[in-house]
PDB file of C-alpha atoms in Angstrom:
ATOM      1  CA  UNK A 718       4.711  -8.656 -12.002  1.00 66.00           C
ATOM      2  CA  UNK A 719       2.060 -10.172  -9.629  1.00 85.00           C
ATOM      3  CA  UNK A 720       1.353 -13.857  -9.830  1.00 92.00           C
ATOM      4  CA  UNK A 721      -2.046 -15.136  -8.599  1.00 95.00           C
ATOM      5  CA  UNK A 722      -3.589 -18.716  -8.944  1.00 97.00           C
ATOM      6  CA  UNK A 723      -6.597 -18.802 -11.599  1.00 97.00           C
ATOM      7  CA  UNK A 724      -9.813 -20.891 -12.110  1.00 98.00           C
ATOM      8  CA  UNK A 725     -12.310 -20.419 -14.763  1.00 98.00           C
ATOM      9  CA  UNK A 726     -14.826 -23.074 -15.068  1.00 98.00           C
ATOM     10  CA  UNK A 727     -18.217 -23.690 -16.603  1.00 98.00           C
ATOM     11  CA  UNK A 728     -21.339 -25.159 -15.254  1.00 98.00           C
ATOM     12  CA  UNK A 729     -24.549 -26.121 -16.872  1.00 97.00           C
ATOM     13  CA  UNK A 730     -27.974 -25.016 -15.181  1.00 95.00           C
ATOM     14  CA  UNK A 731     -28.672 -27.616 -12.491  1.00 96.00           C
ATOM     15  CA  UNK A 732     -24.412 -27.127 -11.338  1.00 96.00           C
ATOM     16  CA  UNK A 733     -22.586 -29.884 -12.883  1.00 97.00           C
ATOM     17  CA  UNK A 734     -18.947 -28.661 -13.797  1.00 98.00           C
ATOM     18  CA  UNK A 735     -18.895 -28.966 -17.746  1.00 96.00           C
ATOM     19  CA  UNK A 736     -15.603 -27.931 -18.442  1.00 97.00           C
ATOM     20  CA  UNK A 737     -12.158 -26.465 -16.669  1.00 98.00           C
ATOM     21  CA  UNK A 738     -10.679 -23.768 -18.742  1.00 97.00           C
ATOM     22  CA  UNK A 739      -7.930 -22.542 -16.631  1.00 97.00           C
ATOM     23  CA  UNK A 740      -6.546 -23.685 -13.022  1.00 98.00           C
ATOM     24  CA  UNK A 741      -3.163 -22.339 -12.965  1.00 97.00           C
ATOM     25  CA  UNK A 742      -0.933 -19.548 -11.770  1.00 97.00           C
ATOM     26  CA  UNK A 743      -0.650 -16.413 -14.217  1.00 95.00           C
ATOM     27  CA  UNK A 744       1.167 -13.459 -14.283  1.00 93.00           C
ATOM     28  CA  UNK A 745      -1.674  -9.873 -14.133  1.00 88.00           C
ATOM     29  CA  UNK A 746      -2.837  -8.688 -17.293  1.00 88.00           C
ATOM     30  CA  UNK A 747      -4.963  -9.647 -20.417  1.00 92.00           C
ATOM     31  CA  UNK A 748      -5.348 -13.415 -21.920  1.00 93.00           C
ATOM     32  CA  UNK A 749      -7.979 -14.755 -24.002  1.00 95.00           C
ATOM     33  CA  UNK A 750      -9.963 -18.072 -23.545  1.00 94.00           C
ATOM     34  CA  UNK A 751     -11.024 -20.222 -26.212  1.00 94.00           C
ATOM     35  CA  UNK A 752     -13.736 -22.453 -24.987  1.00 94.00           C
ATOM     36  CA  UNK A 753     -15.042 -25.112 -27.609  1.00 95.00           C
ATOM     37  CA  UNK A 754     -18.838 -25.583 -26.890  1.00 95.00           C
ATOM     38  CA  UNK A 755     -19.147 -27.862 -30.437  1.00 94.00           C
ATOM     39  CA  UNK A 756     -20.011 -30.760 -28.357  1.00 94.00           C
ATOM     40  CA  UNK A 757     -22.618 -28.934 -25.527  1.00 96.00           C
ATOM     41  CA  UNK A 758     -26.706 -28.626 -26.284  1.00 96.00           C
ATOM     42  CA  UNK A 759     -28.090 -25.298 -26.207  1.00 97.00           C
ATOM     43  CA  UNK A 760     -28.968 -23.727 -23.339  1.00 97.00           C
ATOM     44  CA  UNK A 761     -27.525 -21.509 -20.842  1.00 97.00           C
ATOM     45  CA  UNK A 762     -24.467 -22.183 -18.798  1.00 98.00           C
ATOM     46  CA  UNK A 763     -22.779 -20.564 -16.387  1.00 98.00           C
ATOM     47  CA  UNK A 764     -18.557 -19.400 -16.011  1.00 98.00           C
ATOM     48  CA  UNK A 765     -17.370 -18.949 -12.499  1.00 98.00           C
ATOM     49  CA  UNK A 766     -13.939 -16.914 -12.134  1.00 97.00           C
ATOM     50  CA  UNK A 767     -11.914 -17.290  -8.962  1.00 97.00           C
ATOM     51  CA  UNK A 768      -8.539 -15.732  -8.126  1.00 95.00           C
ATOM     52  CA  UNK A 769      -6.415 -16.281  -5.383  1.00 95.00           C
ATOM     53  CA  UNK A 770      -6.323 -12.602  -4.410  1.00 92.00           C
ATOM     54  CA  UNK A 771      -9.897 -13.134  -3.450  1.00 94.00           C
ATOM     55  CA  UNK A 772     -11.287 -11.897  -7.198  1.00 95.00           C
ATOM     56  CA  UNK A 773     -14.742 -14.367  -7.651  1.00 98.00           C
ATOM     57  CA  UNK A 774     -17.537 -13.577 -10.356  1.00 98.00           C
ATOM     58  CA  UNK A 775     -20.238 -15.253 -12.081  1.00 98.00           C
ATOM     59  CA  UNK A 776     -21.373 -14.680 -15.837  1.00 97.00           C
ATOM     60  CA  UNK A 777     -24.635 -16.350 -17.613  1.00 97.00           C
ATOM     61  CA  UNK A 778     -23.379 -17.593 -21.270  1.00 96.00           C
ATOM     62  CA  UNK A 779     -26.079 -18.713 -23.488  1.00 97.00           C
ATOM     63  CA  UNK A 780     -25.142 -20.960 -26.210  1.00 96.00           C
ATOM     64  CA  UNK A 781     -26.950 -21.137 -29.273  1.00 96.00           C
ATOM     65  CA  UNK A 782     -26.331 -23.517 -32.241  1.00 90.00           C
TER      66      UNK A 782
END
């Protein structure tokens, strides 16, 4: 099984880091992120995904409460 290092973090609009949901090494496959907005203002935010296999995305996340 392949190890790689992980980072998933979320930004607000204007780039300040909000919130660190994973920096660590995994093994491939499937996991599932529970990120607890309860305390965040509406709006949109941003999650930035970085692997250490070179893997890097961006999704928009709008929160609405």
């Amino acid at each position: 099984t392949e190890q790689c290092e992980i980072l998933i973090e979320v930004y607000n609009i204007v780039g300040e880091r909000i919130a660190t949901l994973i920096n660590e090494e995994k093994n491939s496959g499937s996991y599932l992120v529970i990120f607890d907005a309860s305390g965040l203002p509406s709006g949109i935010y941003l999650v930035k995904m970085k692997s250490s296999t070179g893997f890097t995305d961006q999704k928009k996340m709008l929160l609405i409460k």
